[in-house]
XYZ file of C-alpha atoms in Angstrom:
592
model
C 0.154 0.002 0.027
C 1.246 3.474 -0.613
C 1.890 5.819 2.208
C -0.235 8.528 1.804
C 0.053 12.238 3.322
C -3.331 13.918 3.341
C -3.046 17.545 4.884
C -1.054 20.283 3.306
C 0.167 21.354 6.624
C 1.962 17.933 7.137
C 3.779 18.241 4.042
C 4.778 21.534 4.825
C 6.054 20.706 8.034
C 8.083 17.845 6.630
C 9.607 20.059 4.268
C 10.431 22.500 7.258
C 11.988 20.093 9.421
C 14.157 18.872 6.642
C 15.633 22.147 5.706
C 14.728 24.435 8.560
C 15.441 22.995 12.050
C 18.507 21.045 11.151
C 21.877 21.390 12.776
C 25.150 23.662 12.993
C 28.742 24.114 13.520
C 30.386 24.803 16.819
C 33.252 26.550 18.469
C 34.206 24.777 21.766
C 36.519 25.186 24.400
C 39.066 22.187 25.185
C 37.452 21.302 28.656
C 34.027 22.550 30.457
C 35.988 23.023 33.798
C 38.395 25.550 32.000
C 36.109 27.907 30.514
C 33.996 30.922 32.085
C 30.347 30.588 32.481
C 28.174 32.308 30.069
C 26.834 35.856 30.582
C 23.778 36.299 32.274
C 22.691 38.637 29.654
C 24.194 40.031 26.358
C 26.342 43.034 26.637
C 24.375 46.371 26.845
C 23.545 48.077 23.679
C 26.606 50.603 24.319
C 28.568 47.589 24.155
C 27.779 46.908 20.859
C 30.170 48.294 18.512
C 29.870 49.366 14.876
C 31.534 47.447 11.847
C 31.901 49.965 9.124
C 32.627 47.719 6.426
C 28.968 46.513 6.863
C 27.163 49.424 8.574
C 26.042 47.007 10.900
C 26.455 46.250 14.708
C 27.823 43.199 16.135
C 24.952 41.528 18.504
C 27.349 39.060 19.831
C 31.045 37.950 19.121
C 31.964 34.257 18.404
C 31.125 32.091 20.971
C 32.362 29.005 22.491
C 29.956 26.320 22.331
C 31.319 24.626 25.441
C 30.826 27.474 27.629
C 27.008 28.109 26.365
C 25.879 24.847 28.231
C 26.957 22.800 31.268
C 27.424 19.363 30.708
C 24.145 17.446 30.027
C 21.909 20.322 30.300
C 18.620 19.531 28.435
C 17.419 21.723 25.614
C 13.886 20.930 24.905
C 11.659 22.160 22.369
C 7.726 21.449 21.603
C 6.560 21.657 17.755
C 3.089 23.114 17.457
C 0.941 23.400 14.348
C -2.449 25.033 14.398
C -1.804 25.145 18.145
C -1.547 21.240 18.444
C 1.893 19.635 19.636
C 3.205 17.455 16.808
C 6.650 16.669 18.084
C 9.370 17.233 20.393
C 13.240 18.109 20.067
C 15.708 17.518 22.519
C 19.589 18.159 22.558
C 22.589 18.451 25.205
C 26.053 19.002 25.205
C 27.496 15.675 26.400
C 31.046 16.970 27.223
C 34.170 16.894 25.790
C 35.654 13.639 24.638
C 39.426 12.771 25.839
C 41.965 12.700 22.926
C 42.833 8.943 23.622
C 39.348 8.238 23.033
C 38.526 10.607 20.178
C 41.621 9.566 18.226
C 43.105 6.409 19.918
C 45.588 5.968 22.261
C 48.488 6.087 19.862
C 47.422 9.635 18.486
C 46.980 10.593 21.958
C 50.799 10.878 22.461
C 50.845 13.504 19.784
C 48.284 15.589 22.011
C 45.693 15.995 18.946
C 42.851 18.320 19.893
C 39.714 17.056 22.093
C 36.716 16.251 20.501
C 33.180 17.512 21.961
C 29.905 15.525 21.612
C 26.401 16.719 21.267
C 23.380 14.766 21.202
C 19.981 14.999 20.167
C 16.739 12.867 20.536
C 13.647 13.710 17.981
C 10.072 12.715 18.433
C 7.514 13.391 15.840
C 3.827 12.487 16.429
C 1.785 11.432 13.573
C -2.017 10.970 14.406
C -3.069 7.248 14.448
C 0.662 5.887 14.686
C 3.447 5.239 17.397
C 5.893 8.224 17.823
C 8.603 8.629 14.976
C 11.731 8.710 16.966
C 15.307 9.132 16.137
C 18.616 9.708 17.488
C 21.649 11.845 16.504
C 25.188 12.652 17.682
C 27.855 14.906 16.195
C 31.521 15.265 17.433
C 33.318 18.623 16.644
C 36.981 19.816 17.459
C 38.074 22.670 19.477
C 37.300 25.022 16.652
C 33.747 23.857 16.184
C 34.538 22.250 12.915
C 32.867 19.086 12.170
C 34.500 15.723 12.706
C 31.934 12.721 12.700
C 28.972 11.769 13.870
C 25.432 9.981 13.114
C 21.702 10.315 12.568
C 19.677 6.925 13.450
C 16.011 6.140 13.069
C 14.131 2.603 12.691
C 14.119 3.308 8.907
C 17.738 4.342 8.435
C 21.556 4.965 9.977
C 23.417 7.717 8.295
C 27.034 8.183 9.209
C 29.210 11.124 8.480
C 32.670 12.652 8.846
C 34.701 15.370 7.334
C 38.366 15.079 6.185
C 40.644 17.273 4.346
C 37.566 19.360 3.171
C 35.490 16.522 2.246
C 31.976 15.520 3.639
C 31.335 12.087 3.559
C 27.965 10.509 4.295
C 26.984 6.791 4.080
C 23.777 4.663 4.547
C 26.189 1.591 4.937
C 25.160 0.670 1.305
C 25.980 3.765 -0.441
C 28.280 6.681 0.005
C 28.007 10.266 -1.099
C 30.990 12.932 -1.021
C 30.854 16.755 -0.849
C 33.196 19.617 -0.771
C 33.068 21.157 2.793
C 34.725 24.254 3.534
C 35.756 25.458 6.874
C 32.957 27.130 8.420
C 30.183 25.418 6.854
C 27.158 25.024 9.120
C 25.630 21.558 9.435
C 22.249 20.456 10.620
C 19.746 17.374 11.541
C 16.822 16.824 10.624
C 14.518 18.474 13.360
C 17.423 19.034 15.648
C 16.418 22.558 17.066
C 19.736 22.760 19.462
C 21.625 22.608 16.389
C 20.129 25.597 14.823
C 20.472 27.477 18.339
C 24.300 26.454 18.310
C 24.488 27.683 14.644
C 23.561 31.235 15.785
C 25.134 31.006 19.319
C 28.771 30.035 18.058
C 28.896 32.622 15.347
C 29.640 36.297 15.245
C 26.209 37.794 14.668
C 25.726 41.093 13.192
C 22.670 42.951 12.239
C 21.461 43.337 8.654
C 22.348 40.353 6.081
C 24.090 37.176 7.163
C 24.829 34.325 4.803
C 26.879 30.856 5.109
C 26.718 27.614 3.604
C 25.042 24.755 5.151
C 24.547 21.027 4.712
C 22.017 18.732 6.293
C 23.336 15.540 8.168
C 19.978 13.828 7.253
C 20.887 13.980 3.590
C 20.312 16.141 0.882
C 22.338 18.773 -1.081
C 24.131 21.556 0.580
C 22.332 25.018 0.150
C 22.949 28.800 1.233
C 21.627 29.611 4.284
C 20.613 33.490 4.237
C 19.050 35.657 7.143
C 18.277 39.376 7.900
C 19.070 39.929 11.790
C 17.615 42.796 13.874
C 18.287 43.723 17.145
C 15.817 45.509 19.861
C 15.561 45.389 23.685
C 17.786 42.560 24.143
C 16.116 40.106 21.391
C 17.491 39.229 18.192
C 14.973 38.431 15.398
C 16.254 36.471 12.158
C 14.091 36.250 8.998
C 15.498 33.345 7.082
C 15.125 32.299 3.786
C 13.907 28.939 4.844
C 10.627 30.959 5.761
C 11.577 31.101 9.311
C 11.217 33.686 11.818
C 13.848 33.048 14.604
C 13.549 35.011 18.047
C 16.548 34.557 20.409
C 17.940 36.163 23.702
C 21.201 35.527 25.230
C 22.173 33.227 22.582
C 18.959 30.862 23.128
C 15.980 30.461 20.699
C 12.845 31.989 22.266
C 10.585 30.961 19.487
C 10.505 29.861 15.869
C 7.563 30.880 13.552
C 6.958 29.410 10.285
C 3.764 31.571 9.199
C 2.925 29.802 6.103
C 2.732 26.537 7.692
C 1.239 27.502 11.003
C 4.054 26.223 13.036
C 5.654 27.352 16.126
C 8.758 25.984 17.792
C 9.186 26.979 21.556
C 11.518 25.972 24.426
C 9.865 23.725 27.132
C 10.575 25.426 30.611
C 11.603 23.836 32.809
C 13.378 21.404 30.580
C 12.504 18.041 31.025
C 14.780 15.222 31.969
C 16.753 13.447 29.046
C 14.417 10.919 27.086
C 15.078 7.359 28.448
C 14.352 5.920 25.078
C 16.919 4.711 22.430
C 16.545 3.812 18.861
C 18.325 0.642 17.804
C 18.562 1.573 14.221
C 17.489 -0.474 11.243
C 17.176 -4.088 11.850
C 19.115 -6.639 9.649
C 17.200 -9.348 8.220
C 18.385 -12.781 7.049
C 16.591 -15.677 5.397
C 16.753 -19.148 7.257
C 15.277 -22.203 5.553
C 12.979 -24.152 7.834
C 14.891 -26.957 9.917
C 14.864 -30.091 7.930
C 13.497 -28.654 4.915
C 12.132 -31.339 2.404
C 12.593 -28.902 -0.659
C 15.530 -27.636 -2.783
C 16.565 -24.256 -3.716
C 17.420 -23.486 -7.697
C 18.557 -20.070 -8.361
C 17.361 -18.612 -11.667
C 17.045 -15.312 -13.897
C 13.562 -14.770 -15.036
C 13.724 -14.446 -18.958
C 12.641 -11.057 -20.314
C 13.021 -8.773 -23.008
C 16.307 -7.054 -23.342
C 14.965 -3.669 -22.238
C 13.338 -5.176 -19.113
C 15.320 -5.092 -15.839
C 17.206 -8.213 -15.010
C 15.078 -9.990 -12.317
C 16.720 -12.624 -9.981
C 14.965 -15.423 -8.197
C 14.523 -18.898 -7.054
C 12.839 -22.143 -7.516
C 11.723 -23.948 -4.518
C 11.716 -27.839 -5.581
C 9.794 -30.419 -3.544
C 10.830 -34.215 -3.075
C 8.719 -35.588 -5.601
C 9.081 -38.490 -8.596
C 6.794 -36.947 -10.817
C 5.630 -33.277 -12.002
C 4.269 -31.161 -9.262
C 1.649 -28.547 -8.938
C 2.790 -25.018 -9.111
C 2.402 -21.796 -7.071
C 3.613 -18.188 -8.093
C 3.688 -16.105 -5.025
C 3.212 -12.202 -5.940
C 4.038 -9.232 -3.707
C 2.242 -6.161 -3.032
C 3.573 -3.101 -4.495
C 6.720 -4.367 -5.604
C 9.145 -2.985 -2.661
C 10.706 -6.253 -1.494
C 12.892 -9.269 -2.285
C 12.024 -13.017 -2.921
C 11.742 -13.468 1.011
C 9.452 -10.674 1.505
C 12.246 -8.408 3.336
C 10.966 -4.896 2.339
C 12.353 -1.524 3.264
C 13.736 0.726 4.650
C 12.809 0.599 7.396
C 13.620 -3.391 6.889
C 10.650 -5.110 7.928
C 9.719 -9.064 7.393
C 6.452 -9.196 5.347
C 6.512 -13.111 5.819
C 6.476 -14.090 2.293
C 9.169 -16.753 2.927
C 7.196 -18.390 5.374
C 4.419 -18.729 2.921
C 6.377 -19.996 -0.014
C 8.370 -22.439 2.230
C 5.069 -23.805 3.162
C 3.686 -24.378 -0.245
C 7.091 -26.144 -1.214
C 6.878 -28.208 1.876
C 3.211 -29.215 0.635
C 4.724 -30.553 -2.640
C 4.317 -27.202 -4.795
C 7.136 -26.090 -7.189
C 7.287 -22.383 -6.181
C 8.645 -19.463 -7.832
C 9.465 -16.378 -5.822
C 11.722 -13.277 -7.130
C 13.256 -10.181 -6.074
C 11.473 -7.089 -7.081
C 13.442 -4.477 -9.232
C 15.784 -2.643 -7.100
C 15.927 -5.192 -4.557
C 18.091 -8.549 -3.955
C 19.983 -9.191 -7.145
C 17.432 -7.571 -9.382
C 18.184 -4.643 -11.705
C 16.609 -1.245 -10.546
C 14.156 0.706 -12.353
C 11.263 3.630 -11.718
C 8.264 1.999 -10.155
C 5.553 1.080 -12.579
C 2.429 -0.646 -12.097
C 2.233 -1.764 -15.519
C 5.979 -3.113 -15.316
C 5.257 -4.845 -12.097
C 2.266 -6.893 -13.902
C 4.924 -7.805 -16.669
C 7.121 -9.088 -13.825
C 4.428 -11.054 -12.719
C 3.822 -12.592 -16.081
C 7.854 -13.365 -16.256
C 7.371 -15.278 -12.888
C 4.469 -17.621 -14.177
C 6.237 -18.147 -17.712
C 9.424 -19.098 -15.731
C 7.295 -21.633 -13.487
C 5.320 -23.373 -15.733
C 8.687 -24.361 -18.013
C 10.673 -25.792 -15.189
C 11.208 -29.723 -16.082
C 9.711 -30.495 -12.206
C 6.451 -28.370 -12.814
C 3.194 -29.663 -13.704
C 1.772 -26.794 -16.171
C -2.012 -28.041 -15.486
C -1.829 -27.263 -11.738
C -0.900 -23.639 -11.403
C -2.173 -21.380 -8.386
C -1.388 -17.733 -7.985
C -0.821 -16.291 -4.473
C -1.069 -12.634 -4.127
C -0.795 -10.619 -1.106
C -2.242 -7.000 -1.123
C -2.063 -5.463 -4.716
C -0.269 -8.620 -5.524
C -3.669 -10.040 -5.582
C -4.794 -7.585 -8.213
C -2.102 -8.758 -10.546
C -2.799 -12.568 -9.944
C -6.468 -11.962 -11.115
C -4.860 -10.040 -14.356
C -2.760 -13.232 -14.924
C -5.827 -15.569 -14.289
C -7.825 -13.695 -16.823
C -5.332 -13.553 -19.443
C -3.914 -17.341 -18.541
C -7.448 -18.883 -18.232
C -6.443 -22.215 -19.352
C -3.481 -22.426 -17.174
C -4.353 -21.007 -13.751
C -6.293 -23.013 -11.554
C -7.050 -20.854 -8.683
C -5.965 -17.566 -7.344
C -5.592 -16.740 -3.629
C -6.352 -13.041 -2.485
C -4.393 -12.280 0.892
C -5.205 -8.981 2.298
C -5.965 -7.631 -1.368
C -8.176 -4.368 -1.612
C -11.500 -4.784 -2.823
C -12.121 -1.285 -3.803
C -10.311 1.114 -6.066
C -7.861 3.017 -4.717
C -9.471 6.452 -4.883
C -11.959 4.998 -2.596
C -9.592 4.005 -0.413
C -7.529 7.105 -0.177
C -10.662 9.225 0.201
C -11.452 7.168 3.638
C -7.742 7.649 4.771
C -7.991 11.473 4.189
C -11.398 11.480 5.861
C -9.491 9.976 9.399
C -7.008 12.723 8.856
C -9.520 15.409 8.039
C -11.634 14.476 11.609
C -8.132 15.032 13.527
C -7.698 19.003 12.177
C -9.721 21.792 13.804
C -13.042 22.412 12.104
C -12.098 25.438 10.507
C -9.271 23.622 8.508
C -11.564 20.681 7.350
C -12.931 22.401 4.398
C -9.328 23.494 3.049
C -8.434 19.789 3.793
C -10.965 18.481 1.524
C -10.243 20.858 -1.336
C -6.145 19.843 -0.750
C -7.203 16.173 -0.996
C -9.145 16.663 -4.282
C -6.264 18.828 -5.769
C -3.680 16.186 -4.672
C -5.912 13.302 -6.315
C -6.246 15.349 -9.561
C -2.486 16.054 -9.644
C -1.571 11.965 -9.336
C -4.394 11.107 -11.721
C -3.549 13.282 -14.345
C 0.298 13.854 -13.663
C 0.003 17.439 -14.495
C 1.804 18.466 -11.535
C 2.779 15.523 -9.027
C 3.385 16.534 -5.101
C 7.090 16.335 -4.574
C 6.720 13.584 -1.905
C 4.850 11.119 -4.679
C 7.267 11.987 -7.403
C 9.673 8.853 -7.448
C 6.308 6.813 -7.420
C 4.100 9.237 -9.556
C 3.704 6.569 -12.701
C 3.132 3.731 -10.232
C 0.378 5.687 -8.440
C -1.302 7.280 -11.814
C -1.509 3.588 -13.169
C -2.811 1.778 -10.019
C -5.591 4.378 -9.660
C -6.843 3.235 -12.854
C -7.535 -0.380 -11.386
C -10.910 -1.577 -10.462
C -10.650 -4.618 -8.229
C -14.626 -5.465 -9.308
C -13.578 -5.570 -13.101
C -10.764 -7.925 -12.439
C -12.987 -10.414 -10.248
C -15.388 -10.160 -13.184
C -12.667 -11.196 -15.515
C -11.381 -14.443 -13.288
C -12.613 -17.986 -14.467
C -11.266 -20.030 -11.517
C -11.957 -20.412 -7.953
C -10.925 -17.270 -5.956
C -9.815 -17.708 -2.076
C -9.924 -14.412 -0.061
C -8.247 -14.254 3.315
C -8.432 -11.005 5.468
C -7.077 -10.381 8.751
C -9.224 -8.608 11.176
C -6.671 -6.175 12.530
C -5.507 -5.052 8.993
C -4.862 -1.407 8.950
C -3.557 -1.350 5.393
C -6.811 -2.789 3.738
C -10.048 -2.169 5.517
C -11.221 -5.601 6.926
C -14.807 -4.988 6.154
C -14.813 -2.775 3.181
C -12.295 -5.105 1.113
C -14.133 -8.382 1.775
C -17.250 -6.699 1.037
C -16.236 -5.307 -2.377
C -14.819 -8.398 -3.458
C -17.588 -10.729 -2.517
C -20.103 -8.143 -4.129
C -18.432 -8.350 -7.443
C -18.222 -12.149 -7.212
C -21.839 -12.592 -6.454
C -22.653 -10.031 -9.211
C -20.862 -12.093 -11.940
C -21.450 -15.453 -10.738
C -17.891 -16.091 -9.751
C -16.850 -18.920 -7.062
C -15.312 -17.159 -4.099
C -14.599 -18.656 -0.666
C -13.397 -16.483 2.275
C -11.804 -16.840 5.237
C -11.332 -14.090 7.975
C -8.758 -14.126 10.948
C -9.968 -11.219 13.375
C -6.684 -11.397 15.713
C -4.190 -11.219 12.478
C -3.118 -8.129 10.820
C -1.932 -7.276 7.314
C 0.682 -9.523 7.544
C -1.298 -12.383 8.834
C 0.682 -12.205 12.009
C -0.986 -12.168 15.359
C -1.769 -8.740 16.667
C -3.008 -8.294 20.320
C -3.189 -4.585 20.161
C -3.882 -1.906 17.646
C -2.030 -2.644 14.181
C 0.095 0.011 12.818
C 3.505 0.470 10.776
C 5.729 0.605 13.829
C 4.487 -2.692 14.816
C 6.069 -4.288 11.703
C 9.411 -3.941 13.085
C 8.665 -6.259 15.670
C 9.755 -9.606 14.965
C 6.391 -12.101 14.870
C 6.008 -15.238 12.781
C 2.985 -15.604 10.244
C 0.162 -17.449 11.784
C 0.413 -21.300 11.376
C -3.521 -21.825 11.153
C -3.505 -19.016 8.449
C -0.707 -21.037 6.659
C -2.403 -24.480 6.887
C -5.740 -22.942 5.381
C -3.761 -21.679 2.417
C -2.028 -24.803 1.917
C -5.246 -26.935 2.299
C -7.226 -24.550 -0.309
C -4.195 -25.017 -3.068
C -4.068 -28.591 -2.561
C -7.742 -28.901 -2.984
C -7.721 -26.425 -6.007
C -5.049 -28.239 -8.079
C -7.033 -31.731 -7.167
C -10.017 -30.858 -8.545
């Protein structure tokens, strides 16, 4: 299922958080105990001196960041939009790092400069979901220049470092290098402490200020520009990021983003440092069943020269005669042959289903979707994914061990739509179709209902605007005239899948259909999905059996509470009763 953001306010805040409240360069003292405490107030106006070259006044000189915060003091900020709290940003100076630890014991003999560590904790609250959390750390030298650090969430972990004027950032698989001049500011996603430090450690003058800035959360460097004014002890900065930043004594009092109805303000008194941690993206590895009765043969799925290379494998049961065939088709094409999808990397459970079918005596084909595993990448396209499914079916039926007269297709989510398309096209070949958590309504209806959920959480005064924005976004997605930037990478896939009508797909199928639906599925509405499919089957006289599992989620895993995306990160097995029912249906279907 696609991830859908309804409100324009949420879209705006995401962009603001990425480019507006990010991170900074620092100027630090060697040890916290050797520096004087920060002044209680800025010098009086009479102490501010003119700078003839710029016809401005110096609000404050460059500051040593280590002198601005006692070690472990917590700076906390709340994010409000339309008056509602949507997130929190925590930061602290964790203190100097001894040279022997920062650079290694041997380097310490040469007395390299100490490093200084700053930590952040970010929490973004999205209605209907668990908080989205991330942690970060930067280490800087005594002059405030970035040395290294990381940004970590359950979706990804980025590490970065600066060496000889080059900024290196890596997600563990890919690495990017950028030119990084001394004095360049750096910020991380939603880390308001970093923005505060950016101003505090620099000489700040009235009038225009500008410097280069790079995001530690990814993205190209940009030029930061701000217009600085000073009155009655308060500094106001209007930035080219659309912010109005108000500071006193080098500390942020308030940030306003008028276009987004967004306000960022410090929490006083500051709370204690969050106790939660973020472990980072999990590493998934496939393990065959213990004492597996099937063998595995790696394959390449034949295709035209202009198609991506698809890698996969055939699971071969122990059989002395041609065996029935099962082809597994995943949902939106964002995972490998085992059902490991992401980031963040989650186990969708496909390997448990395909392994069970092979154990039950089926020749099973499973493959890596483009851009995953060993398959070549390409831009997402629903039409192309249907062709990938055809390649898998054609590959399966020509295996020497396969009986091409006994074929079932198993589709999960939108993979069920692909399965019905193939069943209609190859009606003399496909004996049955299993739809697992498959939508029973067109996408436009699904997105409309999702938008309604978000709409009801907005103030009444904004709901009409949200309705207009939703219709505008749907028109943009369907026409492709002006695709919203957050959907740009998958614009073609969305535009094509919006044209699908599951009722018409059901009407075109000429073989038995088995529908399985989890009662705690948050991606496919359990009632509406089944009702849509059953209604289409009855109206067209199609054979359809339905199996519902009240305690299972979209992945057919047991869910004791409310199902939501974050729960996918919790390791859980696919329910054995569901698998047994699917296998029993498949056996019965090919035996008829």
